[in-house]
């Protein structure tokens, strides 16, 4: 029996060991599968959380940029004109929120951001075809394509609205509408593609031939609108009485201050939102935007104080807008200290354009659209090439993925040349196209109101409305007891 037991033990021990090993292996395999599944779910949850956060941020930024046009720009411009033109001026900003939206939905977005050639997108996204909840990874991989589309729309709205400051108080409403349709189609949509669209001629990262830096619209928005505004001012000519009184005092600076504050706040969506994510780059752009506006406000105020003896409220709010314009192309490429420098220079430069250059050349840029947006955008675009650094945004990399110098401060002097090329192309397109469009509109409907309509004001002549009721009630308020007594006296007089 003992040999048999030994044989059974010798046989059972390996069998038991094998069974135990198989059991342990099965448990390990199951545990690994469970762990892998948990990792996949965790990664999915993290991705969904990031997309939700980025989407919420970008929708908020979209609303902020829309707020810049209405009520921000509408109030800013509306307070600067005379009271007989305030409604017409505000209407110009408001109606473009509707008009440009329709153009964008039908074909504008496709021309600007579909893949095409170096100058135009194709019509793959016409009528917003294929613009849905899935991200467009060419531009923003963590937000819905539809969110990217609506965010870019807000830029398309405010850009032609900025031009209205040049022809304020003297353009026909129907001429303004036709001009905007043609200008957005011929100037803005193609220029947006050239700078920001995939394969655009001036795109720095998506296959452009000239890698110009424009983080949030120095060329696309401000230089294009500013130089177009100058052409409009020259073409329409001076307002009636401008030679006798070249500076028409604003009718309500309170409105303009409120509008300027809204523009300052809204600009965070304009610049920080251009990072297209809620990340450190958007934080840097946010800080740069605020710092530049602050230093430009002081720069304009000091220049005005030195030359004219007193600082003004109008000067302070104009300086803030000048700084915001100047930092727009640079916001995502420069340090906070560089932003202070850019803002201060932009504030002084725009102050001199508005107070000296405009006066010496004698053109009537009613609300200084060129003096602030054209000049400030140009200064900002050039200084972007100077102060951009890979410490903030390593936008240029070699084939090995290593960071390359970005701006002159990094040792890349060629970037200043790229910026100048982008400025020249933007100015050339804007000036030539705007002049041709104005000629066409003038032939079709006429661009300027009659002298009588201008003297009456555009509120009445174009819209049959007035912003302020100046009627005085000449009938005194009578207490009911007195009214009874008066009726009694009147009755007695009649009886006699």
PDB file of N, CA and C in Angstrom, residues 396-444:
ATOM      1  N   UNK A 396       6.657  77.291 -34.384  1.00  0.00           N
ATOM      2  CA  UNK A 396       7.549  76.791 -35.430  1.00  0.00           C
ATOM      3  C   UNK A 396       8.428  75.666 -34.872  1.00  0.00           C
ATOM      4  N   UNK A 397       8.480  74.545 -35.580  1.00  0.00           N
ATOM      5  CA  UNK A 397       9.305  73.408 -35.154  1.00  0.00           C
ATOM      6  C   UNK A 397      10.018  72.792 -36.348  1.00  0.00           C
ATOM      7  N   UNK A 398      11.175  72.160 -36.066  1.00  0.00           N
ATOM      8  CA  UNK A 398      11.890  71.475 -37.139  1.00  0.00           C
ATOM      9  C   UNK A 398      11.309  70.078 -37.336  1.00  0.00           C
ATOM     10  N   UNK A 399      11.881  69.320 -38.243  1.00  0.00           N
ATOM     11  CA  UNK A 399      11.353  67.988 -38.547  1.00  0.00           C
ATOM     12  C   UNK A 399      11.447  67.034 -37.372  1.00  0.00           C
ATOM     13  N   UNK A 400      12.337  67.315 -36.432  1.00  0.00           N
ATOM     14  CA  UNK A 400      12.475  66.479 -35.246  1.00  0.00           C
ATOM     15  C   UNK A 400      11.561  66.882 -34.113  1.00  0.00           C
ATOM     16  N   UNK A 401      10.729  67.923 -34.333  1.00  0.00           N
ATOM     17  CA  UNK A 401       9.817  68.381 -33.299  1.00  0.00           C
ATOM     18  C   UNK A 401      10.412  69.361 -32.324  1.00  0.00           C
ATOM     19  N   UNK A 402      11.617  69.841 -32.596  1.00  0.00           N
ATOM     20  CA  UNK A 402      12.271  70.803 -31.713  1.00  0.00           C
ATOM     21  C   UNK A 402      11.813  72.227 -32.016  1.00  0.00           C
ATOM     22  N   UNK A 403      11.692  73.049 -30.978  1.00  0.00           N
ATOM     23  CA  UNK A 403      11.240  74.421 -31.146  1.00  0.00           C
ATOM     24  C   UNK A 403      12.242  75.252 -31.924  1.00  0.00           C
ATOM     25  N   UNK A 404      11.708  76.121 -32.780  1.00  0.00           N
ATOM     26  CA  UNK A 404      12.531  77.054 -33.548  1.00  0.00           C
ATOM     27  C   UNK A 404      12.233  78.479 -33.084  1.00  0.00           C
ATOM     28  N   UNK A 405      13.131  79.426 -33.333  1.00  0.00           N
ATOM     29  CA  UNK A 405      12.861  80.827 -32.987  1.00  0.00           C
ATOM     30  C   UNK A 405      11.597  81.327 -33.680  1.00  0.00           C
ATOM     31  N   UNK A 406      10.846  82.160 -32.989  1.00  0.00           N
ATOM     32  CA  UNK A 406       9.583  82.653 -33.536  1.00  0.00           C
ATOM     33  C   UNK A 406       9.720  84.091 -34.036  1.00  0.00           C
ATOM     34  N   UNK A 407      10.037  85.011 -33.130  1.00  0.00           N
ATOM     35  CA  UNK A 407      10.150  86.409 -33.515  1.00  0.00           C
ATOM     36  C   UNK A 407      11.571  86.922 -33.430  1.00  0.00           C
ATOM     37  N   UNK A 408      11.709  88.230 -33.671  1.00  0.00           N
ATOM     38  CA  UNK A 408      13.030  88.861 -33.641  1.00  0.00           C
ATOM     39  C   UNK A 408      13.691  88.690 -32.275  1.00  0.00           C
ATOM     40  N   UNK A 409      12.910  88.735 -31.220  1.00  0.00           N
ATOM     41  CA  UNK A 409      13.460  88.602 -29.871  1.00  0.00           C
ATOM     42  C   UNK A 409      14.071  87.212 -29.659  1.00  0.00           C
ATOM     43  N   UNK A 410      13.621  86.230 -30.436  1.00  0.00           N
ATOM     44  CA  UNK A 410      14.187  84.879 -30.381  1.00  0.00           C
ATOM     45  C   UNK A 410      15.366  84.713 -31.338  1.00  0.00           C
ATOM     46  N   UNK A 411      15.577  85.702 -32.204  1.00  0.00           N
ATOM     47  CA  UNK A 411      16.632  85.594 -33.203  1.00  0.00           C
ATOM     48  C   UNK A 411      16.131  85.328 -34.607  1.00  0.00           C
ATOM     49  N   UNK A 412      14.800  85.366 -34.819  1.00  0.00           N
ATOM     50  CA  UNK A 412      14.225  85.132 -36.148  1.00  0.00           C
ATOM     51  C   UNK A 412      13.817  86.469 -36.766  1.00  0.00           C
ATOM     52  N   UNK A 413      14.778  87.163 -37.351  1.00  0.00           N
ATOM     53  CA  UNK A 413      14.502  88.478 -37.950  1.00  0.00           C
ATOM     54  C   UNK A 413      13.614  88.367 -39.186  1.00  0.00           C
ATOM     55  N   UNK A 414      13.596  87.202 -39.815  1.00  0.00           N
ATOM     56  CA  UNK A 414      12.772  87.019 -41.021  1.00  0.00           C
ATOM     57  C   UNK A 414      11.286  87.151 -40.714  1.00  0.00           C
ATOM     58  N   UNK A 415      10.914  86.954 -39.453  1.00  0.00           N
ATOM     59  CA  UNK A 415       9.493  87.031 -39.130  1.00  0.00           C
ATOM     60  C   UNK A 415       8.947  88.437 -39.295  1.00  0.00           C
ATOM     61  N   UNK A 416       9.771  89.445 -39.050  1.00  0.00           N
ATOM     62  CA  UNK A 416       9.332  90.822 -39.270  1.00  0.00           C
ATOM     63  C   UNK A 416       9.016  91.033 -40.748  1.00  0.00           C
ATOM     64  N   UNK A 417       9.821  90.447 -41.614  1.00  0.00           N
ATOM     65  CA  UNK A 417       9.574  90.540 -43.059  1.00  0.00           C
ATOM     66  C   UNK A 417       8.259  89.855 -43.408  1.00  0.00           C
ATOM     67  N   UNK A 418       8.011  88.687 -42.826  1.00  0.00           N
ATOM     68  CA  UNK A 418       6.748  87.988 -43.074  1.00  0.00           C
ATOM     69  C   UNK A 418       5.553  88.834 -42.646  1.00  0.00           C
ATOM     70  N   UNK A 419       5.701  89.514 -41.525  1.00  0.00           N
ATOM     71  CA  UNK A 419       4.618  90.374 -41.046  1.00  0.00           C
ATOM     72  C   UNK A 419       4.369  91.531 -42.010  1.00  0.00           C
ATOM     73  N   UNK A 420       5.430  92.104 -42.525  1.00  0.00           N
ATOM     74  CA  UNK A 420       5.294  93.221 -43.476  1.00  0.00           C
ATOM     75  C   UNK A 420       4.629  92.764 -44.773  1.00  0.00           C
ATOM     76  N   UNK A 421       4.952  91.560 -45.209  1.00  0.00           N
ATOM     77  CA  UNK A 421       4.315  91.021 -46.413  1.00  0.00           C
ATOM     78  C   UNK A 421       2.812  90.850 -46.183  1.00  0.00           C
ATOM     79  N   UNK A 422       2.452  90.314 -45.028  1.00  0.00           N
ATOM     80  CA  UNK A 422       1.036  90.129 -44.703  1.00  0.00           C
ATOM     81  C   UNK A 422       0.304  91.462 -44.634  1.00  0.00           C
ATOM     82  N   UNK A 423       0.941  92.465 -44.050  1.00  0.00           N
ATOM     83  CA  UNK A 423       0.345  93.804 -43.973  1.00  0.00           C
ATOM     84  C   UNK A 423       0.128  94.362 -45.373  1.00  0.00           C
ATOM     85  N   UNK A 424       1.137  94.236 -46.229  1.00  0.00           N
ATOM     86  CA  UNK A 424       1.042  94.777 -47.590  1.00  0.00           C
ATOM     87  C   UNK A 424      -0.083  94.113 -48.374  1.00  0.00           C
ATOM     88  N   UNK A 425      -0.197  92.800 -48.272  1.00  0.00           N
ATOM     89  CA  UNK A 425      -1.262  92.084 -48.982  1.00  0.00           C
ATOM     90  C   UNK A 425      -2.630  92.510 -48.468  1.00  0.00           C
ATOM     91  N   UNK A 426      -2.759  92.621 -47.148  1.00  0.00           N
ATOM     92  CA  UNK A 426      -4.037  93.019 -46.554  1.00  0.00           C
ATOM     93  C   UNK A 426      -4.430  94.427 -46.969  1.00  0.00           C
ATOM     94  N   UNK A 427      -3.480  95.356 -46.909  1.00  0.00           N
ATOM     95  CA  UNK A 427      -3.757  96.739 -47.290  1.00  0.00           C
ATOM     96  C   UNK A 427      -4.115  96.816 -48.775  1.00  0.00           C
ATOM     97  N   UNK A 428      -3.355  96.143 -49.614  1.00  0.00           N
ATOM     98  CA  UNK A 428      -3.614  96.184 -51.052  1.00  0.00           C
ATOM     99  C   UNK A 428      -4.995  95.661 -51.397  1.00  0.00           C
ATOM    100  N   UNK A 429      -5.339  94.490 -50.871  1.00  0.00           N
ATOM    101  CA  UNK A 429      -6.656  93.920 -51.137  1.00  0.00           C
ATOM    102  C   UNK A 429      -7.760  94.824 -50.617  1.00  0.00           C
ATOM    103  N   UNK A 430      -7.611  95.317 -49.400  1.00  0.00           N
ATOM    104  CA  UNK A 430      -8.665  96.120 -48.774  1.00  0.00           C
ATOM    105  C   UNK A 430      -8.894  97.430 -49.510  1.00  0.00           C
ATOM    106  N   UNK A 431      -7.815  98.118 -49.857  1.00  0.00           N
ATOM    107  CA  UNK A 431      -7.936  99.427 -50.503  1.00  0.00           C
ATOM    108  C   UNK A 431      -8.533  99.301 -51.893  1.00  0.00           C
ATOM    109  N   UNK A 432      -7.996  98.419 -52.706  1.00  0.00           N
ATOM    110  CA  UNK A 432      -8.471  98.283 -54.081  1.00  0.00           C
ATOM    111  C   UNK A 432      -9.906  97.781 -54.120  1.00  0.00           C
ATOM    112  N   UNK A 433     -10.180  96.724 -53.363  1.00  0.00           N
ATOM    113  CA  UNK A 433     -11.530  96.145 -53.382  1.00  0.00           C
ATOM    114  C   UNK A 433     -12.563  97.124 -52.840  1.00  0.00           C
ATOM    115  N   UNK A 434     -12.229  97.846 -51.780  1.00  0.00           N
ATOM    116  CA  UNK A 434     -13.178  98.795 -51.200  1.00  0.00           C
ATOM    117  C   UNK A 434     -13.519  99.902 -52.173  1.00  0.00           C
ATOM    118  N   UNK A 435     -12.523 100.415 -52.877  1.00  0.00           N
ATOM    119  CA  UNK A 435     -12.780 101.475 -53.856  1.00  0.00           C
ATOM    120  C   UNK A 435     -13.693 100.976 -54.977  1.00  0.00           C
ATOM    121  N   UNK A 436     -13.420  99.794 -55.495  1.00  0.00           N
ATOM    122  CA  UNK A 436     -14.241  99.235 -56.577  1.00  0.00           C
ATOM    123  C   UNK A 436     -15.667  98.988 -56.084  1.00  0.00           C
ATOM    124  N   UNK A 437     -15.808  98.458 -54.878  1.00  0.00           N
ATOM    125  CA  UNK A 437     -17.139  98.197 -54.327  1.00  0.00           C
ATOM    126  C   UNK A 437     -17.913  99.495 -54.152  1.00  0.00           C
ATOM    127  N   UNK A 438     -17.271 100.535 -53.625  1.00  0.00           N
ATOM    128  CA  UNK A 438     -17.940 101.825 -53.448  1.00  0.00           C
ATOM    129  C   UNK A 438     -18.394 102.406 -54.784  1.00  0.00           C
ATOM    130  N   UNK A 439     -17.565 102.288 -55.806  1.00  0.00           N
ATOM    131  CA  UNK A 439     -17.931 102.760 -57.138  1.00  0.00           C
ATOM    132  C   UNK A 439     -19.190 102.047 -57.629  1.00  0.00           C
ATOM    133  N   UNK A 440     -19.212 100.730 -57.462  1.00  0.00           N
ATOM    134  CA  UNK A 440     -20.355  99.941 -57.908  1.00  0.00           C
ATOM    135  C   UNK A 440     -21.616 100.318 -57.137  1.00  0.00           C
ATOM    136  N   UNK A 441     -21.511 100.400 -55.814  1.00  0.00           N
ATOM    137  CA  UNK A 441     -22.662 100.749 -54.986  1.00  0.00           C
ATOM    138  C   UNK A 441     -23.170 102.143 -55.323  1.00  0.00           C
ATOM    139  N   UNK A 442     -22.256 103.055 -55.586  1.00  0.00           N
ATOM    140  CA  UNK A 442     -22.635 104.423 -55.940  1.00  0.00           C
ATOM    141  C   UNK A 442     -23.430 104.451 -57.237  1.00  0.00           C
ATOM    142  N   UNK A 443     -23.027 103.625 -58.197  1.00  0.00           N
ATOM    143  CA  UNK A 443     -23.743 103.562 -59.472  1.00  0.00           C
ATOM    144  C   UNK A 443     -25.126 102.939 -59.317  1.00  0.00           C
ATOM    145  N   UNK A 444     -25.241 101.979 -58.423  1.00  0.00           N
ATOM    146  CA  UNK A 444     -26.498 101.236 -58.286  1.00  0.00           C
ATOM    147  C   UNK A 444     -27.514 101.984 -57.422  1.00  0.00           C
TER     148      UNK A 444
END
